[in-house]
Short mmCIF file of C-alpha atoms in Angstrom, two decimals:
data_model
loop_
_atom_site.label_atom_id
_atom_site.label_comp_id
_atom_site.label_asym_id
_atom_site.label_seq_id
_atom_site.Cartn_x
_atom_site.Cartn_y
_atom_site.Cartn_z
CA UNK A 75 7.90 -39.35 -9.18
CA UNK A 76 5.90 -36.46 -10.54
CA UNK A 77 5.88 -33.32 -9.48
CA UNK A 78 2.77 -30.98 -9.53
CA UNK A 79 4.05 -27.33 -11.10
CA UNK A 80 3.97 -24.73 -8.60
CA UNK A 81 1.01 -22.43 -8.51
CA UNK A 82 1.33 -18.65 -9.34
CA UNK A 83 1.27 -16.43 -6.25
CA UNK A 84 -2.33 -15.41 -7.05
CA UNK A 85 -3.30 -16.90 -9.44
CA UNK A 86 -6.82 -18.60 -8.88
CA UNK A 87 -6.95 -22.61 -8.59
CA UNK A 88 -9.19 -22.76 -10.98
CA UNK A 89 -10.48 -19.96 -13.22
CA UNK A 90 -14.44 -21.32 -14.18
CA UNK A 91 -15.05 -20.95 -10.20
CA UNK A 92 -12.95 -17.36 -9.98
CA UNK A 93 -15.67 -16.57 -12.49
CA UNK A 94 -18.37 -17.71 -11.01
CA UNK A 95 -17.60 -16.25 -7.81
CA UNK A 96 -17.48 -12.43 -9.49
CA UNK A 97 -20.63 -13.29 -11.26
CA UNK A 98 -22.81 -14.11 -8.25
CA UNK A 99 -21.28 -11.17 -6.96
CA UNK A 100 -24.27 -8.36 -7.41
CA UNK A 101 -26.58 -11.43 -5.68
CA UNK A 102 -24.20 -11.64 -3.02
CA UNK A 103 -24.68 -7.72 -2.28
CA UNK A 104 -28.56 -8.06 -2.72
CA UNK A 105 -28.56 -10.87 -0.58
CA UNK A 106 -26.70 -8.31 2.52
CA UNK A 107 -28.82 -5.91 1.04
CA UNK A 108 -32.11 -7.68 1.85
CA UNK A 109 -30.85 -8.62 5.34
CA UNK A 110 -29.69 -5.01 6.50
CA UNK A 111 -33.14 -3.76 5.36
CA UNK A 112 -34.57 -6.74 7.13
CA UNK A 113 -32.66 -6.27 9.97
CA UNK A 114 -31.76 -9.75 10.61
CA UNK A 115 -28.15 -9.01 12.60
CA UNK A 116 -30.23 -6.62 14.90
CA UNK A 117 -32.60 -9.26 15.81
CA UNK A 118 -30.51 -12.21 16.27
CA UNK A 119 -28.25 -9.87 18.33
CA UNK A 120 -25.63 -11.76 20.45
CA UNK A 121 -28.31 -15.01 20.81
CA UNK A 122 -29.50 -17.88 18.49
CA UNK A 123 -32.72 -17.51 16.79
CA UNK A 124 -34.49 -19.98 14.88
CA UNK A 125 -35.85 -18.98 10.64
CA UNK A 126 -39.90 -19.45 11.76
CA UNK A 127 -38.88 -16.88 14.41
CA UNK A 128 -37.41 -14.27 12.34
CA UNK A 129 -40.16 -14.83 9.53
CA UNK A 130 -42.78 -13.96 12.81
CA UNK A 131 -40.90 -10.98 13.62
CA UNK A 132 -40.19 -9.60 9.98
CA UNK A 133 -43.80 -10.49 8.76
CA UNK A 134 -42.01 -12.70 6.26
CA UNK A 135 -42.85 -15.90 5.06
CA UNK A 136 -41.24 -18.78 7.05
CA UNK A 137 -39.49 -20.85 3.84
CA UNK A 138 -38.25 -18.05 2.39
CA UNK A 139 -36.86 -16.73 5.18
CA UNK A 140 -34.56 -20.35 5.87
CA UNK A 141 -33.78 -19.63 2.39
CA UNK A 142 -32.55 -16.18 2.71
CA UNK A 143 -30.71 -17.07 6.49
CA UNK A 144 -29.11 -20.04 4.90
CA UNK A 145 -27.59 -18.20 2.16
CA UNK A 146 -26.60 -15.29 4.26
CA UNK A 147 -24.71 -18.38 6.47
CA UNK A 148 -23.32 -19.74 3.06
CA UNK A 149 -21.54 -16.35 2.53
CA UNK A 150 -19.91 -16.10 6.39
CA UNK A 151 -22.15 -13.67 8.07
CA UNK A 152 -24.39 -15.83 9.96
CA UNK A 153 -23.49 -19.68 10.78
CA UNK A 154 -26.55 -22.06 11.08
CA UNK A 155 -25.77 -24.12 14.20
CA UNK A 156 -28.36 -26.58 14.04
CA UNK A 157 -31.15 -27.04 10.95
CA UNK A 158 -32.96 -23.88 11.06
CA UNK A 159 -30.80 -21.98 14.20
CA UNK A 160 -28.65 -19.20 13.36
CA UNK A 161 -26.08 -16.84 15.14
CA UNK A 162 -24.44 -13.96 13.55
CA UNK A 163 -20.58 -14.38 12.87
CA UNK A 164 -17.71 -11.84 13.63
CA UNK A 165 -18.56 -10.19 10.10
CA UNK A 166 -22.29 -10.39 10.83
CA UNK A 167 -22.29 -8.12 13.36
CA UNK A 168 -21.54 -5.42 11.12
CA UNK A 169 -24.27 -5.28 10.14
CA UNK A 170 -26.03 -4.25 13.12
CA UNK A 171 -27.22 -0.97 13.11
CA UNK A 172 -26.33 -0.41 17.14
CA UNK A 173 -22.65 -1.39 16.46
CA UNK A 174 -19.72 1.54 16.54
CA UNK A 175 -18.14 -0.52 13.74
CA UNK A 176 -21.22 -0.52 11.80
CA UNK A 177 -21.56 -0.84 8.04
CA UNK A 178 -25.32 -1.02 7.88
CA UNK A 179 -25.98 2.34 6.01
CA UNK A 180 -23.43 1.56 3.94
CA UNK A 181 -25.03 -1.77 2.91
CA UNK A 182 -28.04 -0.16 2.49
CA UNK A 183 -27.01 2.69 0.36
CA UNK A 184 -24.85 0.82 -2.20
CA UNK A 185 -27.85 -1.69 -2.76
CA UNK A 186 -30.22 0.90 -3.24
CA UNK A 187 -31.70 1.04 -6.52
CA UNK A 188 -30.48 4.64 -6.97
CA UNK A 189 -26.43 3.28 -6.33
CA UNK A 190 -27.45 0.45 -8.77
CA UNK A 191 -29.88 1.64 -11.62
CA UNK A 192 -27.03 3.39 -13.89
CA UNK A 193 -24.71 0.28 -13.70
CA UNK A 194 -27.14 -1.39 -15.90
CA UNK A 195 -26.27 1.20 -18.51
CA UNK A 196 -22.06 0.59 -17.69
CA UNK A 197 -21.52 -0.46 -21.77
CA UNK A 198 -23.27 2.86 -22.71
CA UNK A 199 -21.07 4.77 -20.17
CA UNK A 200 -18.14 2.89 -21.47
CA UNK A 201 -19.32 3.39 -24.98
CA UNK A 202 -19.72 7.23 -24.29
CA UNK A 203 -17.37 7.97 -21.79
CA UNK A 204 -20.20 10.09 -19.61
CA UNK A 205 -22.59 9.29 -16.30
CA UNK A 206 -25.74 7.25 -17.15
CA UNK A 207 -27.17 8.23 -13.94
CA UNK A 208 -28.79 11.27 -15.16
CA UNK A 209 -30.27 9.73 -17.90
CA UNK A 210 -32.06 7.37 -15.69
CA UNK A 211 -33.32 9.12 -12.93
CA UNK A 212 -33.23 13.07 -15.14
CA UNK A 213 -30.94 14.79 -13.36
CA UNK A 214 -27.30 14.41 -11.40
CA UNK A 215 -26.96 12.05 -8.53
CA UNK A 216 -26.43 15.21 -5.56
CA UNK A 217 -29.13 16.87 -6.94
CA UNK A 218 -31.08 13.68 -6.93
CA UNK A 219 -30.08 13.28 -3.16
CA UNK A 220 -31.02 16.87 -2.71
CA UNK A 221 -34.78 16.18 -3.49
CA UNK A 222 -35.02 13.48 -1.70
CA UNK A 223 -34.25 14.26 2.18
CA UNK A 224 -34.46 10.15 3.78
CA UNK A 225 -31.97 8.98 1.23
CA UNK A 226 -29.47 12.42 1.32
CA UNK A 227 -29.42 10.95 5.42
CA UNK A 228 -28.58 7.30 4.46
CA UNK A 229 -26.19 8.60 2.31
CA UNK A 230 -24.23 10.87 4.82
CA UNK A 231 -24.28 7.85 7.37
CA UNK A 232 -22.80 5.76 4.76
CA UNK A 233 -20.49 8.09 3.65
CA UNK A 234 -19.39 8.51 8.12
CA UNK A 235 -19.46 4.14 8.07
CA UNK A 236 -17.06 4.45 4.83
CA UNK A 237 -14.60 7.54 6.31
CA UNK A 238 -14.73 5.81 9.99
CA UNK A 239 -11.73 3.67 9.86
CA UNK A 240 -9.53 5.94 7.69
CA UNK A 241 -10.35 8.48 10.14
CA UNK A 242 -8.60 6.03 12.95
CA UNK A 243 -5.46 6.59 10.55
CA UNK A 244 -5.03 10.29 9.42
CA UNK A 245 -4.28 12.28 12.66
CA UNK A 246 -1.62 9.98 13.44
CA UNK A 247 0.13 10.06 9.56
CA UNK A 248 0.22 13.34 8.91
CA UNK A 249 2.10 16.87 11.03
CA UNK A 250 -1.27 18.44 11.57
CA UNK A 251 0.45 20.25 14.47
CA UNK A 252 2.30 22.74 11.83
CA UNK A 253 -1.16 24.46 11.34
CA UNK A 254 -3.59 26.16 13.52
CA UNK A 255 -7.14 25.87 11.75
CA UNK A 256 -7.81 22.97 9.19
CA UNK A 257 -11.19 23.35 6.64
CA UNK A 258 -12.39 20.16 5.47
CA UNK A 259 -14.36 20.31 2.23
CA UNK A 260 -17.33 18.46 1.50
CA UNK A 261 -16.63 17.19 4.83
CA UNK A 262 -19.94 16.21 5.29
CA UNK A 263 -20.67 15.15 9.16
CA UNK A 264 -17.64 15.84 10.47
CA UNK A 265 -16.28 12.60 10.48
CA UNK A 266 -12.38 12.82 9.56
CA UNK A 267 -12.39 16.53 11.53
CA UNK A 268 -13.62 15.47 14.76
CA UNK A 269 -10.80 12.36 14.88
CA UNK A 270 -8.18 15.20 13.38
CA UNK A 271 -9.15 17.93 16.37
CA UNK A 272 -9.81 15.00 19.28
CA UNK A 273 -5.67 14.27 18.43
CA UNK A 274 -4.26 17.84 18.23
CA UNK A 275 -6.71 19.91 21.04
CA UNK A 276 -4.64 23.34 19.76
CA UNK A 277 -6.41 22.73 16.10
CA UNK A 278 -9.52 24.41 15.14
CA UNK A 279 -11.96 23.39 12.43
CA UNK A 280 -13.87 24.37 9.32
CA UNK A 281 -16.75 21.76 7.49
CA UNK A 282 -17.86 23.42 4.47
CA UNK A 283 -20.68 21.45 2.48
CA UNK A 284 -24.17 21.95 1.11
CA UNK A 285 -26.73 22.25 3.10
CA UNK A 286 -27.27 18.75 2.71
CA UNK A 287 -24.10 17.56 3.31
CA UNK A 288 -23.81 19.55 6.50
CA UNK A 289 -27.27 18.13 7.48
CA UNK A 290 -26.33 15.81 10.60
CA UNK A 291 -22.67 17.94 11.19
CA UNK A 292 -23.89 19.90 14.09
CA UNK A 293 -25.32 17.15 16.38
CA UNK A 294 -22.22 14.93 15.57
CA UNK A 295 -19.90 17.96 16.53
CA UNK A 296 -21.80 18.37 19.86
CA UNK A 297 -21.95 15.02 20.84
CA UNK A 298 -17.73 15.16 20.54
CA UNK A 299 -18.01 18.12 22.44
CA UNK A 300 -15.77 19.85 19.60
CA UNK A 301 -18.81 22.30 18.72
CA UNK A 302 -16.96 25.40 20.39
CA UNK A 303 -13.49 24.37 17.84
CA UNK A 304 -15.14 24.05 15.09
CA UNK A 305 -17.44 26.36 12.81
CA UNK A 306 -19.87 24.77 10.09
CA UNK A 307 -19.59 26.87 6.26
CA UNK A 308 -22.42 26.55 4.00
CA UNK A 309 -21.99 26.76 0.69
CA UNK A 310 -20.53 25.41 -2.60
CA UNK A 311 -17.25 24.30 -3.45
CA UNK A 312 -17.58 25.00 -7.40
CA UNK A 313 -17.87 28.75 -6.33
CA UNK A 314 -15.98 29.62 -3.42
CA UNK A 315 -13.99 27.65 -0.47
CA UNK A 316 -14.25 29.11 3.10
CA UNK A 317 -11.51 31.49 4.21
CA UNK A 318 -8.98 31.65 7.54
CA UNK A 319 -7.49 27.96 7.34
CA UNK A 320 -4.06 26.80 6.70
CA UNK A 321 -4.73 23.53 6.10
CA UNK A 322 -7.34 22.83 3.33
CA UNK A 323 -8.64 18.94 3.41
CA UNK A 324 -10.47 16.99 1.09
CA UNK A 325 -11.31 13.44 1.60
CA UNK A 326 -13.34 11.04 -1.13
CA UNK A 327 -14.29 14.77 -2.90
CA UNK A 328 -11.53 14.33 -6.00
CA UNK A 329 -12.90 11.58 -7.11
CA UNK A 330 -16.06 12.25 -7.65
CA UNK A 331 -15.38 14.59 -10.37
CA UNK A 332 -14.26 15.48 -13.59
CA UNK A 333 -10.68 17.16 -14.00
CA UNK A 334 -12.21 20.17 -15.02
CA UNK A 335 -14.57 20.29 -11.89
CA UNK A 336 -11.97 18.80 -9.59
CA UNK A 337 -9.61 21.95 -10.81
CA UNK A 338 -11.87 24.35 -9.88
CA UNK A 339 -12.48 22.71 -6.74
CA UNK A 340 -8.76 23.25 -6.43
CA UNK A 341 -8.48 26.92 -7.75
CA UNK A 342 -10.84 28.28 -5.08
CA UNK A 343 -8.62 26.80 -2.45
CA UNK A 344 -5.66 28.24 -3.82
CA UNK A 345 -7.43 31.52 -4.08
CA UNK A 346 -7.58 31.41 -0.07
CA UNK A 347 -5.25 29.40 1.22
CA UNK A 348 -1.95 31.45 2.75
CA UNK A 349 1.66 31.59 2.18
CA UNK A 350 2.87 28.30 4.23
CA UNK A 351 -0.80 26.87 3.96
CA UNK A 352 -1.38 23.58 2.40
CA UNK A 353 -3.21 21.04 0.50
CA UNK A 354 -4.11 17.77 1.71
CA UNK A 355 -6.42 14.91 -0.50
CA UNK A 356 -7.23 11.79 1.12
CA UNK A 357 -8.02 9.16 -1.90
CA UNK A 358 -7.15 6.19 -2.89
CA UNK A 359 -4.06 6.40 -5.24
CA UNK A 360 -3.81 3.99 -8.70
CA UNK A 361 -0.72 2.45 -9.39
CA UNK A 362 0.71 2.87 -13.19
CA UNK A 363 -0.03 -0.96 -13.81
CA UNK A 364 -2.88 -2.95 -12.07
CA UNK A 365 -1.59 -5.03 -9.41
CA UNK A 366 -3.43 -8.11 -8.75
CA UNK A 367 -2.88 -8.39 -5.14
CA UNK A 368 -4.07 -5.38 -4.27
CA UNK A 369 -7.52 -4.91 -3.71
CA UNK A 370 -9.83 -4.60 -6.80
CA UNK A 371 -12.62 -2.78 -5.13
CA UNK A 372 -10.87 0.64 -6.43
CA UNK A 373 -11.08 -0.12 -9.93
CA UNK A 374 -14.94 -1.07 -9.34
CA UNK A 375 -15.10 2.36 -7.52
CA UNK A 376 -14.23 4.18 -10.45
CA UNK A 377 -16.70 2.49 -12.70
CA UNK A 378 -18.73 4.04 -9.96
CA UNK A 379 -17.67 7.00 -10.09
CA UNK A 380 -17.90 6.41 -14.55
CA UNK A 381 -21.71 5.62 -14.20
CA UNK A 382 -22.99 7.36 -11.35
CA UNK A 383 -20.79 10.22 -10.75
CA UNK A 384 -18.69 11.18 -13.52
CA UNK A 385 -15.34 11.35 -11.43
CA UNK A 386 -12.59 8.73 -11.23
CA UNK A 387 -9.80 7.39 -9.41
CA UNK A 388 -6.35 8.34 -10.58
CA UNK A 389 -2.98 7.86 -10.66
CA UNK A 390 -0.12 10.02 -8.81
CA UNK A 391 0.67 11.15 -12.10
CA UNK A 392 -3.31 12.00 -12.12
CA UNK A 393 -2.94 13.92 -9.08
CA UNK A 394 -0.42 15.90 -9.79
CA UNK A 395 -1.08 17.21 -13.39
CA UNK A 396 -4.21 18.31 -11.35
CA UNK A 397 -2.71 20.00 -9.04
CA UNK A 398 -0.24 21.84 -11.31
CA UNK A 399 -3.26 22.91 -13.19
CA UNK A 400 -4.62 24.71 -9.93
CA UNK A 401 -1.60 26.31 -8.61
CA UNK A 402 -0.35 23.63 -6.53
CA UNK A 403 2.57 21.49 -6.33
CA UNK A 404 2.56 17.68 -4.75
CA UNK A 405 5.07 17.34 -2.49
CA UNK A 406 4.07 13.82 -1.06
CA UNK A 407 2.10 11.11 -0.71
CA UNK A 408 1.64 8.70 2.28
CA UNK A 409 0.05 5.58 1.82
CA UNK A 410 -2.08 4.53 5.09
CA UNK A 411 -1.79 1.56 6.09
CA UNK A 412 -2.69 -1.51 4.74
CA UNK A 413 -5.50 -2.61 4.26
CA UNK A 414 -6.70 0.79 4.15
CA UNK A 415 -7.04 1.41 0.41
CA UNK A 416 -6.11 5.76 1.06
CA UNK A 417 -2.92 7.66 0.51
CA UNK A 418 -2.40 11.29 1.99
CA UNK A 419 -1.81 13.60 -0.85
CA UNK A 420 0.00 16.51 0.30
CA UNK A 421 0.62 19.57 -1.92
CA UNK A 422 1.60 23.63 -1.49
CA UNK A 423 0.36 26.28 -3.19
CA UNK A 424 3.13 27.81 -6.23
#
């Protein structure tokens, strides 16, 4: 009798349709695209709607519409349960906007053409080694968001959707109760803070961000009722970093940056922080080799970060040369867990 040869633990059954399947992947994200912007999850809501309905309500035209539904069913997020009747699946409702859980800025913002546009150019930015996104829309991608006051919103929703479940994690990994005031920079809305001071009620807080970046902080804050623990900073982290914390955070800034930016990111920290204080980065962590079964969405993130931003994701070898180079020392790092892609960083000052 013959015996088929075991397959590889990951290893794809067959490699043409592997292929395939990465290929179709940037229609796959313009297909969720479209249907965020369409709103299709938030008007099927928890019912069953039919395509000539949806076309009525989205002034689109009925055909099309089937076509767009059915391939949007075809990739799990809604399921057609008779011709031309959809419902949204467990992963469709994501994408509703009125959802805690919600990814629907995020959707939107990483199939906007201004998250897109420079990967066209990823060979030059490979061949060169710098961001293509200034060449393409003249200037850097913040100060693009700066001019442009609908999208700098969409992207500090997406960037709360995107911090929202690693915030779940982080009070509970790390001692936050050795410290008595914790400044997160570039922390944006307020996101990670408001989990870390709802967990340890004896904390008090610092955001420091543009003005930008702080735009929707203050609402958020209130709504948590943590406005009276925690103090908003304007200002910019490649000049100075707010004073009177002894815990200084920084979640998803590292890697948007080059080492030379990141370390003076760093220095103005250590030019603050106390004896006893410390450091603590949030980011995803490379291993020394690529592992297959982990996810590959962090080596896409730093082409991101090649084309768009000019960061990268790095290594704990990365992270620690950086630090040294700032006057800091890594002590540990914590991987959250799975199949949260983040790793606490934590380092003192030396």
């Amino acid at each position: 009798m013959s015996q088929e040869k075991p397959q590889e633990s990951g290893a794809p059954a067959d490699p043409r349709t592997m292929l395939a399947h990465v290929l179709y992947g940037a229609m796959a994200g313009q297909t969720i695209g479209a249907a965020a912007r369409l709103r299709i999850a938030d008007l099927i809501g928890d019912g069953e709607r039919t395509a000539d309905e949806l076309a009525a309500e989205c002034a689109a035209q009925p055909r099309a519409m089937a076509r767009l539904l059915r391939a949007l069913a075809g990739l799990g997020l809604l399921a057609e349960r008779a011709p031309g009747r959809f419902t949204v699946t467990e992963a469709g409702t994501l994408l509703r906007s009125d959802r805690p859980d919600s990814v629907y800025s995020m959707v939107r913002m990483f199939t906007d053409p201004v998250m897109l546009r420079a990967w066209e150019r990823l060979d030059d930015s490979v061949r060169t080694g710098e961001t293509s996104f200034d060449e393409v829309f003249g200037k850097d991608f913040f100060g693009h968001l700066a001019e442009h006051p609908e999208l700098s919103a969409e992207f500090n929703a997406a960037m709360s959707q995107a911090t929202r479940d690693t915030a779940e994690l982080v009070p509970a990994a790390f001692d936050f109760g050795r410290f008595t005031t914790v400044a997160d920079i570039g922390g944006g809305d307020g996101t990670l803070l408001a989990a870390v001071l709802r967990a340890h009620p004896a904390l008090r807080g610092i955001v420091f961000d543009s003005a930008e970046g702080l735009a929707q902080a203050g609402p958020k804050l209130a709504r948590e009722g943590l406005d009276d623990r925690c103090s908003l900073v304007t200002g910019d982290f490649f000049a100075t970093a707010p004073e009177g914390a002894d815990l200084y955070l920084l979640k998803s800034v590292i890697h948007d940056w080059s080492d030379e930016r990141c370390a003076d990111i760093l220095r103005h920290c250590r030019a603050v922080i106390p004896d006893g204080g410390r450091l603590l980065i949030v980011e995803p962590v490379l291993p020394p080799v690529v592992d297959p079964s982990q996810a590959g969405t962090m080596y896409l993130s730093d082409l991101n970060m090649l084309v768009n931003l000019g960061g990268r994701e790095r290594t704990r070898d990365d992270f620690e040369e950086l630090c040294r180079t700032a006057g800091f020392a890594v002590r540990t790092v914590t991987a959250l867990s799975k199949p949260n892609p983040f790793s606490l960083i934590e380092a003192e000052p030396v």
